[in-house]
Coordinates of C-alpha atoms and ligand atoms in Angstrom, one line a residue:
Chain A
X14 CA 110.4 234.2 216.4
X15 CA 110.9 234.9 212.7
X16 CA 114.9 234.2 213.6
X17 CA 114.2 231.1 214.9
X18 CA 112.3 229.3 212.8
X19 CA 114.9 230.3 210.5
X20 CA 117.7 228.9 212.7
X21 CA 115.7 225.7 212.8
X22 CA 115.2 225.2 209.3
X23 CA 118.9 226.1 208.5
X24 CA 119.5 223.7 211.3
X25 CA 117.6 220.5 209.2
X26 CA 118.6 221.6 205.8
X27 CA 122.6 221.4 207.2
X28 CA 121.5 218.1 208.7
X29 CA 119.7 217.3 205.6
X30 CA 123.0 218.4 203.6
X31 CA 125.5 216.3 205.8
X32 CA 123.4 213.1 205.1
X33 CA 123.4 213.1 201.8
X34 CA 127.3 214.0 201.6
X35 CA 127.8 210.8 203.8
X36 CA 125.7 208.7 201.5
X37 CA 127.8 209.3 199.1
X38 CA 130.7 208.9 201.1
X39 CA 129.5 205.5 201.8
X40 CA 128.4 204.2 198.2
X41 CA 132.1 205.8 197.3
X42 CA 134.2 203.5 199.9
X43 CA 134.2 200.5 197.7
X44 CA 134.1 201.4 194.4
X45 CA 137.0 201.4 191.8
X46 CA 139.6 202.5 191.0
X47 CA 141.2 202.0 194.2
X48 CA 144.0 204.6 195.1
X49 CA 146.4 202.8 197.2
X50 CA 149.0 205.7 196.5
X51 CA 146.6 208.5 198.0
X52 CA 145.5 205.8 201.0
X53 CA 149.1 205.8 201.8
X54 CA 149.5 209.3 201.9
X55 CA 147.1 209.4 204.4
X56 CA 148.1 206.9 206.2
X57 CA 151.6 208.3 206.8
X58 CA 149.5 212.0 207.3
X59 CA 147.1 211.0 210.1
X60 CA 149.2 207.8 211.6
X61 CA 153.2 207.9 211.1
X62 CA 153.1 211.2 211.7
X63 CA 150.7 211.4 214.5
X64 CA 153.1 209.2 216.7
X65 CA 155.4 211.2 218.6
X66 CA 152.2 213.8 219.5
X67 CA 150.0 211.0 220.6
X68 CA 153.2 209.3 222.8
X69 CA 153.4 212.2 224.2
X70 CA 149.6 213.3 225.2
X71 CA 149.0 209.6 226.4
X72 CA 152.2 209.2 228.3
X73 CA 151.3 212.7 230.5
X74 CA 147.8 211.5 230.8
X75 CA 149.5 208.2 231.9
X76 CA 151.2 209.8 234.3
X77 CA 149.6 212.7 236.0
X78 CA 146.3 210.0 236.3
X79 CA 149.0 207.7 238.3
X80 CA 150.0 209.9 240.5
X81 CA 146.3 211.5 241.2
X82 CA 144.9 207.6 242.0
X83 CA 148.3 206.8 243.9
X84 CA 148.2 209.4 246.4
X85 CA 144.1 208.9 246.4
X86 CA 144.6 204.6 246.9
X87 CA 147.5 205.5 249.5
X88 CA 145.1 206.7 252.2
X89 CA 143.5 202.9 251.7
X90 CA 146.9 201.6 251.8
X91 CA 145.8 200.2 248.2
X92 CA 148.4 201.6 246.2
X93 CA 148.9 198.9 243.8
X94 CA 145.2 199.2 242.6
X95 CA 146.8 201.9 240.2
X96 CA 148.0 199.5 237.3
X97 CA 144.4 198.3 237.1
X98 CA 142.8 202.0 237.2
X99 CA 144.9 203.4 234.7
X100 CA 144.9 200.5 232.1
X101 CA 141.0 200.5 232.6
X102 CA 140.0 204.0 232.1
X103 CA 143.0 203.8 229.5
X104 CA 141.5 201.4 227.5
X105 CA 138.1 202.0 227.4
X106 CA 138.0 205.6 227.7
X107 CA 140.9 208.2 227.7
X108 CA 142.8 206.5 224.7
X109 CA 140.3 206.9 222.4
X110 CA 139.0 210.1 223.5
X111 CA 142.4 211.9 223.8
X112 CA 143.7 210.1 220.6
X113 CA 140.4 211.5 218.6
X114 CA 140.8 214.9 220.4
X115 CA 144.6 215.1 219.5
X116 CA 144.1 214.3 215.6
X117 CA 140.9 216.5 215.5
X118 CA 143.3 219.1 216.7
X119 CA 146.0 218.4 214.2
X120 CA 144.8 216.4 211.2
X121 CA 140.7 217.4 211.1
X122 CA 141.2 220.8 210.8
X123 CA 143.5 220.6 208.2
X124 CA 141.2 218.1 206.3
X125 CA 138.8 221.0 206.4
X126 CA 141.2 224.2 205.5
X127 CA 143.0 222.0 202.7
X128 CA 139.1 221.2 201.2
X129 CA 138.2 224.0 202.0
X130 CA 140.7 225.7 200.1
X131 CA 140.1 223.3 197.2
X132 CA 136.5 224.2 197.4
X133 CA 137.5 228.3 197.2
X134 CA 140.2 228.1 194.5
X135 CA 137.6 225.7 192.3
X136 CA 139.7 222.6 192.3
X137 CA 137.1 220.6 193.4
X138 CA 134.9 221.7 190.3
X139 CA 137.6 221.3 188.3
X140 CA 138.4 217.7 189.1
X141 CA 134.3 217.3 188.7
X142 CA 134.8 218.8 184.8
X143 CA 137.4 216.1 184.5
X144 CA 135.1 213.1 185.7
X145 CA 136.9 212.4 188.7
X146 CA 134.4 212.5 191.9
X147 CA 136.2 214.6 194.7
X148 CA 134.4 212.9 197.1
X149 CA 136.0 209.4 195.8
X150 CA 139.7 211.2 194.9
X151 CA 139.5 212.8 198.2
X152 CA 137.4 211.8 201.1
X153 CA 137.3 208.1 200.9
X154 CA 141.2 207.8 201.3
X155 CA 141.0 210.4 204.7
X156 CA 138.0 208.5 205.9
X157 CA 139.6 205.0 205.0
X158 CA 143.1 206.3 206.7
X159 CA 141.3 207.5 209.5
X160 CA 139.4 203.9 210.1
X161 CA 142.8 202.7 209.7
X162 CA 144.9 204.7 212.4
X163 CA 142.6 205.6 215.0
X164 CA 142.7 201.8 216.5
X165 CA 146.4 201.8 216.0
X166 CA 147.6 205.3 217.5
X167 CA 144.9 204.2 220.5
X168 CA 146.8 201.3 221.0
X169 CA 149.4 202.7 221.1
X170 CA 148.4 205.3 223.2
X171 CA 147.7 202.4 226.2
X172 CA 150.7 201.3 226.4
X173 CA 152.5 204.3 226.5
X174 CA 150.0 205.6 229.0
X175 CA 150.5 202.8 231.0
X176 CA 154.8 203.1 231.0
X177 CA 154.3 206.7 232.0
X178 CA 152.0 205.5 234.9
X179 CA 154.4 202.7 236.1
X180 CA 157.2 205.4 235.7
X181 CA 155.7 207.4 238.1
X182 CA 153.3 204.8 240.2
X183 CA 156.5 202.1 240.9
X184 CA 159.5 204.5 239.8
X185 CA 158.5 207.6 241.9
X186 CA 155.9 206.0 244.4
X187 CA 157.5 202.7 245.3
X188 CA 154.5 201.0 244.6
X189 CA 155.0 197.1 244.3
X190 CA 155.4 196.1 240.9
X191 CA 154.2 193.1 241.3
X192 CA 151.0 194.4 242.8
X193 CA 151.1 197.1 239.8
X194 CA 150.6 194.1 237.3
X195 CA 148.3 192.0 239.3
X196 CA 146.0 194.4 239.7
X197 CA 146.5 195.2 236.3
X198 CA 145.7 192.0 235.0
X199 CA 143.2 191.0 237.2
X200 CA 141.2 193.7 236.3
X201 CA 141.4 194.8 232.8
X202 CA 139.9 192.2 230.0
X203 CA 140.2 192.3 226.6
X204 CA 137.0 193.1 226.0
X205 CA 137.9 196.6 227.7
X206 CA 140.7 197.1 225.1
X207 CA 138.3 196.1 222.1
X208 CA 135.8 198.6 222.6
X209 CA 138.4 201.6 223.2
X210 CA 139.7 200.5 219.6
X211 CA 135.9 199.9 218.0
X212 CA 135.2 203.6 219.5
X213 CA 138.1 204.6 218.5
X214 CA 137.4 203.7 214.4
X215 CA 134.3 205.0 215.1
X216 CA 135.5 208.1 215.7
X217 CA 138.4 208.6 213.0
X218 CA 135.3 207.7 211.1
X219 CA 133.2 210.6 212.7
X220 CA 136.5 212.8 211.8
X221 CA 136.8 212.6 208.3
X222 CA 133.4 212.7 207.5
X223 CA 132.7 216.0 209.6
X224 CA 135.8 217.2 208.7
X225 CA 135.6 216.8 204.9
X226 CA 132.2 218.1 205.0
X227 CA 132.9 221.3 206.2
X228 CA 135.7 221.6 203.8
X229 CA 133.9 221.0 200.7
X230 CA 130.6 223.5 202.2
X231 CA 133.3 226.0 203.0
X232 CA 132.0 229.9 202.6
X233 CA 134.0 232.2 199.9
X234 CA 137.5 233.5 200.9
X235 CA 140.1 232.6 203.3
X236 CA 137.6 234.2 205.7
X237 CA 135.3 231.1 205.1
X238 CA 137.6 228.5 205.0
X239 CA 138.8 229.7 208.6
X240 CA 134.8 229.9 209.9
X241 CA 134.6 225.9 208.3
X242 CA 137.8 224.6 209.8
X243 CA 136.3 226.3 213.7
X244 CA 133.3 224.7 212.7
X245 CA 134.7 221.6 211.5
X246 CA 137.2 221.4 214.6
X247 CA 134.0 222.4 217.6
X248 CA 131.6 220.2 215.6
X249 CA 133.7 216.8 215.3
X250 CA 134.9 217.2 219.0
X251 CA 131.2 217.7 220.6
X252 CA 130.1 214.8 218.4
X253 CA 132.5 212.6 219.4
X254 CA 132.1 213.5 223.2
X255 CA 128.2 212.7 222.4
X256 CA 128.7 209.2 220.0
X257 CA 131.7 208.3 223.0
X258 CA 128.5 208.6 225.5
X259 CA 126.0 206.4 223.6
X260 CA 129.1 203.9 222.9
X261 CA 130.3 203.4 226.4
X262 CA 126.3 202.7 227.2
X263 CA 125.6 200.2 224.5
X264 CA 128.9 198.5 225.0
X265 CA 128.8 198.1 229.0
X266 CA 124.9 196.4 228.2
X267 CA 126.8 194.6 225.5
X268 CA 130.0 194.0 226.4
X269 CA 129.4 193.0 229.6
Chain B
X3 CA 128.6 223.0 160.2
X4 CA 126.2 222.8 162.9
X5 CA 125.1 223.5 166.4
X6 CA 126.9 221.7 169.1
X7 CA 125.7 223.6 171.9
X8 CA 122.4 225.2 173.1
X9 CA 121.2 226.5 176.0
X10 CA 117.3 226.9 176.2
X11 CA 115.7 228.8 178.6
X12 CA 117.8 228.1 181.2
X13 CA 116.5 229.9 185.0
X14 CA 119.0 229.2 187.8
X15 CA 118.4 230.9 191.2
X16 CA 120.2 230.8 194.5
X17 CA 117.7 231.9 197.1
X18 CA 116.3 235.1 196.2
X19 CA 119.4 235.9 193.9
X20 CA 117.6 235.2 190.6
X21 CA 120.5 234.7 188.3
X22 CA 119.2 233.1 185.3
X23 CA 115.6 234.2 183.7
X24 CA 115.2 232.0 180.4
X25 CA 118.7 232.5 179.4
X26 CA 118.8 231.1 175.3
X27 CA 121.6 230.5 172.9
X28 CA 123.2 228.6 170.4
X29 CA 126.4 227.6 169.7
X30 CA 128.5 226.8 166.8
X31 CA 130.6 223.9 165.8
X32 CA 134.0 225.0 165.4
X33 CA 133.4 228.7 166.0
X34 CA 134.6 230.6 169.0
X35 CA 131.4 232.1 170.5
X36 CA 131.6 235.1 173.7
X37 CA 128.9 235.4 176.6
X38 CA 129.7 239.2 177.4
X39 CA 128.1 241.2 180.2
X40 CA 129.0 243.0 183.2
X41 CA 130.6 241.5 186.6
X42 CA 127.7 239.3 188.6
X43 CA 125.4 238.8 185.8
X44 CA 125.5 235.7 186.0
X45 CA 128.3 234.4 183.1
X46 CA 129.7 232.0 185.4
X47 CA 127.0 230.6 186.3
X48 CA 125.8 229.9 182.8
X49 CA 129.0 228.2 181.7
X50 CA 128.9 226.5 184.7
X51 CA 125.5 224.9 184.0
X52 CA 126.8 223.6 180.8
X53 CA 129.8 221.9 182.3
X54 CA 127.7 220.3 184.9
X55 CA 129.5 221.8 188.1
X56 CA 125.8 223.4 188.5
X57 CA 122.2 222.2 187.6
X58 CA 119.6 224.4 186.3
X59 CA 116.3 225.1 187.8
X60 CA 114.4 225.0 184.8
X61 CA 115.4 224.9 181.0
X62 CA 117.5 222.5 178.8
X63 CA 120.9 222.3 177.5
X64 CA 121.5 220.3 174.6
X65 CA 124.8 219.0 173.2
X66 CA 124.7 217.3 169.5
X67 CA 121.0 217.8 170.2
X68 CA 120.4 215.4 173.1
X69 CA 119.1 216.7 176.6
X70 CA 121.9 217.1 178.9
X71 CA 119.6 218.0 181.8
X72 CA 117.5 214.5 181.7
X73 CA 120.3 212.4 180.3
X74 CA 120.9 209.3 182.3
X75 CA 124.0 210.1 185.1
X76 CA 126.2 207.5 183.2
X77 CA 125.8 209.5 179.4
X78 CA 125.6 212.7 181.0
X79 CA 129.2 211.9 182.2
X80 CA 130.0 210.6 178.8
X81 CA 129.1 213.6 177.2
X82 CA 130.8 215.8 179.8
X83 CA 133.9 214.0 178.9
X84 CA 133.9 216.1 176.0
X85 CA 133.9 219.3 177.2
X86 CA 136.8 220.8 178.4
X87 CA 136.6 223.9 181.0
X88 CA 139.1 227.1 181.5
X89 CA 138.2 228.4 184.8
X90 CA 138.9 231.7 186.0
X91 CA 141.9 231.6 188.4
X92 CA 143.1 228.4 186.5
X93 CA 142.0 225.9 188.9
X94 CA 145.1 224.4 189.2
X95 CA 145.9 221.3 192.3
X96 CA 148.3 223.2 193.8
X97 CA 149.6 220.1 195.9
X98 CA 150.7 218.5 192.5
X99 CA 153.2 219.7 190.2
X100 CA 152.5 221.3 186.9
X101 CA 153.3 217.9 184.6
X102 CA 151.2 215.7 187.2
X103 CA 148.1 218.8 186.9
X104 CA 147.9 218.1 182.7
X105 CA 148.3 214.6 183.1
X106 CA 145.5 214.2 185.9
X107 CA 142.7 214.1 183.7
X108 CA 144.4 211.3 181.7
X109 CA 145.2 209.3 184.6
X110 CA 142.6 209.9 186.5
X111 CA 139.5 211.3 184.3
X112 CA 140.4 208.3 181.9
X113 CA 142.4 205.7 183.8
X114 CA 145.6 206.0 181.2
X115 CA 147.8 203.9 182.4
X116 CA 150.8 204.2 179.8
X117 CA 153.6 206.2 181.7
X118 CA 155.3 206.6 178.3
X119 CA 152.5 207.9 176.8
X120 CA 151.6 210.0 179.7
X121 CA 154.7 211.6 179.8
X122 CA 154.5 212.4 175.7
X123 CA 150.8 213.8 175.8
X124 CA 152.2 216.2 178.8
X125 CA 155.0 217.0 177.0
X126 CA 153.9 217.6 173.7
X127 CA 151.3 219.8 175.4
X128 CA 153.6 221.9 177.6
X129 CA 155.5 222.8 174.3
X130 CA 152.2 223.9 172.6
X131 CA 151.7 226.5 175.3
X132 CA 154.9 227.7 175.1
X133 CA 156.4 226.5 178.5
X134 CA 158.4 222.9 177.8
X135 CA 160.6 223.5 181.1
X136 CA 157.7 224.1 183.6
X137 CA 156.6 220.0 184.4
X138 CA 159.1 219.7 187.6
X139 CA 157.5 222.9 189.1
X140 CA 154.1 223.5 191.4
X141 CA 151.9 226.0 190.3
X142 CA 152.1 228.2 193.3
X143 CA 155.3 228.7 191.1
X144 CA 154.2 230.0 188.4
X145 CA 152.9 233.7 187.1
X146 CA 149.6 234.2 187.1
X147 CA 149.9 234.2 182.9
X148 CA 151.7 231.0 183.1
X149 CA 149.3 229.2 185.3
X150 CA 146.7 230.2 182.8
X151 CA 148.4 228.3 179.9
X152 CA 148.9 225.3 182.3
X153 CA 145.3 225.2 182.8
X154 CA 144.7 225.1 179.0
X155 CA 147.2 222.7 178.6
X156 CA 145.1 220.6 181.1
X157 CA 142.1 220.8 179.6
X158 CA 143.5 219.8 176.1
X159 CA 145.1 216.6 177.4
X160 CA 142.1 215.0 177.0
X161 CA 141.1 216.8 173.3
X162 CA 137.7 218.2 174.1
X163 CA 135.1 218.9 171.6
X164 CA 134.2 222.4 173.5
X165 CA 136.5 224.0 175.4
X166 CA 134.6 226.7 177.8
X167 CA 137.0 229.9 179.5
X168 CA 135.7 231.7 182.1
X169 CA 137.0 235.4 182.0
X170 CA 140.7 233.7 180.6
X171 CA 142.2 237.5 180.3
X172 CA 140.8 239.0 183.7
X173 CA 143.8 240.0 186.1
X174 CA 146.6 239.5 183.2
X175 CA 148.6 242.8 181.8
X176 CA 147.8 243.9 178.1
X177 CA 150.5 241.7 176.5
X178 CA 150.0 238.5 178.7
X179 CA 145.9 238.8 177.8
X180 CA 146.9 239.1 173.7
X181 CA 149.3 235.6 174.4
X182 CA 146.2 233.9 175.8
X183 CA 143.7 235.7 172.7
X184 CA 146.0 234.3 170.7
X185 CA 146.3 230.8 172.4
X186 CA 142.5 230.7 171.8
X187 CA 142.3 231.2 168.3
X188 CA 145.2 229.1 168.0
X189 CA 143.3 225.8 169.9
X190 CA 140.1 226.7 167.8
X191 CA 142.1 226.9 164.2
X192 CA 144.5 224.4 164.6
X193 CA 142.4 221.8 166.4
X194 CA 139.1 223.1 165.7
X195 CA 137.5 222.9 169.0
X196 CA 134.4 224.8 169.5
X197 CA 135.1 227.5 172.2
X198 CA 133.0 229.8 174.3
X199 CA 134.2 231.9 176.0
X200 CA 132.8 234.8 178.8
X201 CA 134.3 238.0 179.2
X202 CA 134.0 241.5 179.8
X203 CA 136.9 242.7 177.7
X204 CA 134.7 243.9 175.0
X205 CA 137.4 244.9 172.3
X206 CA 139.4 241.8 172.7
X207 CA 136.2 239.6 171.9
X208 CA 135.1 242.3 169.0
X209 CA 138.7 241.1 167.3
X210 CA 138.4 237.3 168.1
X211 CA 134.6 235.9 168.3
X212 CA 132.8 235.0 165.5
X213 CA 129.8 235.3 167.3
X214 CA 128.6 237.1 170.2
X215 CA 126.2 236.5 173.2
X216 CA 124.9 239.9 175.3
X217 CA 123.8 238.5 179.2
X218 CA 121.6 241.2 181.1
X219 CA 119.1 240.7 183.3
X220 CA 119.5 236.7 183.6
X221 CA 118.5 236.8 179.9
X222 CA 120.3 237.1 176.5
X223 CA 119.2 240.3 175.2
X224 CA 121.4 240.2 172.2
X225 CA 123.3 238.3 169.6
X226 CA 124.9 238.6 166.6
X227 CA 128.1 238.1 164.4
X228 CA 130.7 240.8 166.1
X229 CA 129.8 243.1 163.3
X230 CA 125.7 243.2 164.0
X231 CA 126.3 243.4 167.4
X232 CA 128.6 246.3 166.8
X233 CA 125.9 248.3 165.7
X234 CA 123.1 247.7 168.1
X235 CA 119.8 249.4 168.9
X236 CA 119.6 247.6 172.6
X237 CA 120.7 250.5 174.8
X238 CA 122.3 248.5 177.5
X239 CA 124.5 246.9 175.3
X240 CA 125.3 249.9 173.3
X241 CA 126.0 251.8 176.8
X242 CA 128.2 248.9 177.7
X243 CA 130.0 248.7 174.5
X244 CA 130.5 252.6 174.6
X245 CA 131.9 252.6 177.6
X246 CA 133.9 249.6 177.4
X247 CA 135.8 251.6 174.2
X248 CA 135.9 254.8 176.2
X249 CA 138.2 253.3 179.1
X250 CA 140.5 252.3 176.4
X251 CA 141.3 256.1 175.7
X252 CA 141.9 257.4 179.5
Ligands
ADP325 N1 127.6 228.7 194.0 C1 126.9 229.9 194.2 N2 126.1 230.0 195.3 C2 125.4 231.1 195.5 N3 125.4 232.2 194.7 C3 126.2 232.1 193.6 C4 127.0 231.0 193.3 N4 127.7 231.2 192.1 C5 127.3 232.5 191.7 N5 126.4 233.0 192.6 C6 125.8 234.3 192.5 O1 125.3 234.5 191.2 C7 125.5 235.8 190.7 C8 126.2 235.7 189.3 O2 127.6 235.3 189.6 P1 128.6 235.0 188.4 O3 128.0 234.0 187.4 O4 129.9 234.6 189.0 O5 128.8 236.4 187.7 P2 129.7 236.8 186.5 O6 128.8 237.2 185.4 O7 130.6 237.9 187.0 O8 130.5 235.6 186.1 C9 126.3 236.5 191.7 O9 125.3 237.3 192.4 C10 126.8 235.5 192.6 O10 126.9 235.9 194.0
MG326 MG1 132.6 235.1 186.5

């Protein structure tokens, strides 16, 4: 019983302690000296860079989600519905989530070990002895980057899912092109392509901050940068799932 | 000369780990002052108070004798700017390269935006410590010795009033800690910074303090000029002494 109230009040005070750290984020977002050097850094980290993976994960979601529905639609001879079933669940849901899921993967974690690190070896104290804020040096160009890239990689990730599923729908299929773009078009409005990319800043958001924070609470040792980067890496991807659920909600009473 | 320094009862705790108990002490303008005491008393965390990186439970520090502690965030940081901190694995951004470490707190601590006199102030500095080829290289490059006097050469870009070093000599071999005594005595003689410094090489801060600080028991239980202290009644601190001198002969 003893153990758990303990578990509960560790539970608020982390709560309590990842508030305050995104206050500060926050008030640190626009305030000078801008570092357009270190923004670009990150841009090319978590976006250039992330191309080819996200390309890849998109265009095999793309595809193996085309060939599911085709063979599903084919015993309602309603083949052609494909085009609009993958560019819908594209847009509003599997971009984002498998873009944020990809870059968790490969960029959050290493937010969190490279803070973490920081944190460990006292770089982030020292650049606090030489009045430069490691939250504003640091954070606020991977949380702007983030903002920045998610919409764009998730952008790109719907069209590339949607070549690999006309690869495989009209190339492998022979479903009707035509029909593959009707459908497509008839179905699928802008407003679904919006909110993937809203969710998706939303999420490179949810990233950086989680991801940061873990990096600059990390334990002693490269033992506790490791435990921080698991954390930061589970933590970020159930929160996501969870905001994704309470964004798809308020955007279809919204939205629609 | 003055104090510039002092700490006054100072308690800092971390849970249940009572660090700091009323910690006192003064420091000197211009003089090199030593925090001695054994591993996890607490030395760290008392330098770190000054510098800010931590805040005290309780107690004052004062600096040209104005409350650091309840200072305003805006002269707190103005006052911080004058301290310069050593810390004890250097410290060093190991994604930058050693010029762009020394001239970080220039460019970024101050906003400098003068690449020619950037690139002097690094220069001139990496000459002081010995090492005027090292700018082009990353510190994961360097000796552990070497790193060291890139991390002092940081911390004087900006010339601080105090310079604090944590444990500067811990993990060095015999001749590469008496380069960095003397690199000490050299910043405190020929620029006359104020320097404290914490330690537990007892024999090295006998030769170079000119006043020393005893930490036990999250309080300062001695102090005195190197010669008082040498002949102390407190029996922790004569232990500690003792043995610190007997090591020396096995
Ligand atoms: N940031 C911190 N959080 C929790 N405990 C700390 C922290 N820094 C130091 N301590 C604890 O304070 C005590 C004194 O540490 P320190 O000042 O590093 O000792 P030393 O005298 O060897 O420099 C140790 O028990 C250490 O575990
Ligand atoms: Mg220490």
């Amino acid at each position: 019983m003893e153990a758990f109230g303990k578990q509960i009040h560790d539970l608020f005070e982390g709560l309590g302690r990842f508030f305050v750290f995104l206050g500060h984020v926050l008030r640190n977002i626009p305030r000078r000296p801008y570092r357009w050097r270190l923004l670009g850094e990150q841009v090319e980290r978590i976006g250039v860079r992330s191309v080819p993976i996200i390309a890849l994960s998109s265009m095999a979601i793309g595809m193996i989600f085309s060939l599911q529905i085709t063979m599903l639609m084919a015993m309602f001879q309603a083949e052609t519905i494909v085009g609009a079933a993958v560019g819908l669940t594209l847009a509003r849901e599997l971009a984002p989530v498998i873009t944020t899921l990809m870059l968790i993967a490969k960029n959050g974690s290493a937010m969190t070990a490279e803070l973490g690190t920081m944190r460990v070896t006292e770089q982030l104290d020292a650049m606090q002895t030489m009045s430069v804020d490691p939250v504003h040096y640091l954070v606020t160009p991977r949380v702007v980057a983030s903002v920045i890239t998610f919409p764009i990689l998730t952008a790109m990730a719907n069209v590339v899912g949607l070549i690999g599923s006309y690869v495989v729908a009209v190339g492998m299929l022979d479903v009707d092109p035509g029909g593959f773009f009707d459908q497509l078009y008839w179905f699928v409005e802008p407003e679904d392509v919006y909110s993937g990319l809203i969710k998706a800043a939303v999420m490179g958001f949810m990233m950086a901050v989680i991801c940061s924070y873990y990096g600059f609470n990390s334990g002693r040792g490269a033992k506790g940068v490791g435990e921080a980067s698991t954390r930061a890496v589970v933590t970020s991807s159930v929160g996501i799932l969870v905001a994704d659920y309470i964004m798809a909600d308020l955007m279809l009473k919204l939205l629609y | 000369m003055g104090e510039i320094v002092r700490v006054e009862n100072l308690f800092k705790s971390f849970g249940d780990n009572h660090v700091l108990q009323g910690a006192s002490i003064a420091f000197e303008e211009g003089r090199i002052t030593s925090i001695i005491g054994q591993s996890g008393t607490g030395k760290s965390v008392l330098i770190k108070n000054i510098i800010g990186v931590l805040e005290p439970d309780d107690g004052d520090i004062l600096f040209h004798g104005k409350s650091m502690v309840h200072a305003s965030a805006e002269e707190r940081a103005e006052m911080r700017r004058r301290f310069g901190y050593l810390f004890q694995d250097s410290a060093l951004f190991d994604s930058m390269t050693v010029a762009e470490n020394i001239a970080f707190p220039l460019t970024e601590g101050r906003g400098e935006k003068d690449r020619v006199r950037i690139r002097d102030v690094v220069q001139e500095k990496l000459d002081w410590i010995g090492l005027p080829d090292v700018g082009d290289q990353y510190p994961a490059e360097l000796s552990g010795g070497m790193r060291k006097r890139v991390g002092l050469a940081r911390t004087l870009a900006v010339q601080p009033e105090v310079l604090l070093f944590d444990e500067p000599t811990t993990g060095l071999d015999p001749v590469l800690a008496e380069t960095i005594n003397e690199l000490i005595t050299k910043v405190n003689q020929e620029f006359g910074i104020t320097c404290i410094l914490i330690t537990h090489d007892i024999q090295a801060t006998f030769r170079i303090s000119d006043y020393i600080g005893f930490l036990y028991d999250g309080k300062i239980q001695a102090q005195g000029r190197p010669d008082e202290l040498s002949g102390t009644k407190h029996p922790v601190l004569r232990q500690f002494i003792a043995n610190s001198f007997a090591e020396l002969e096995v």
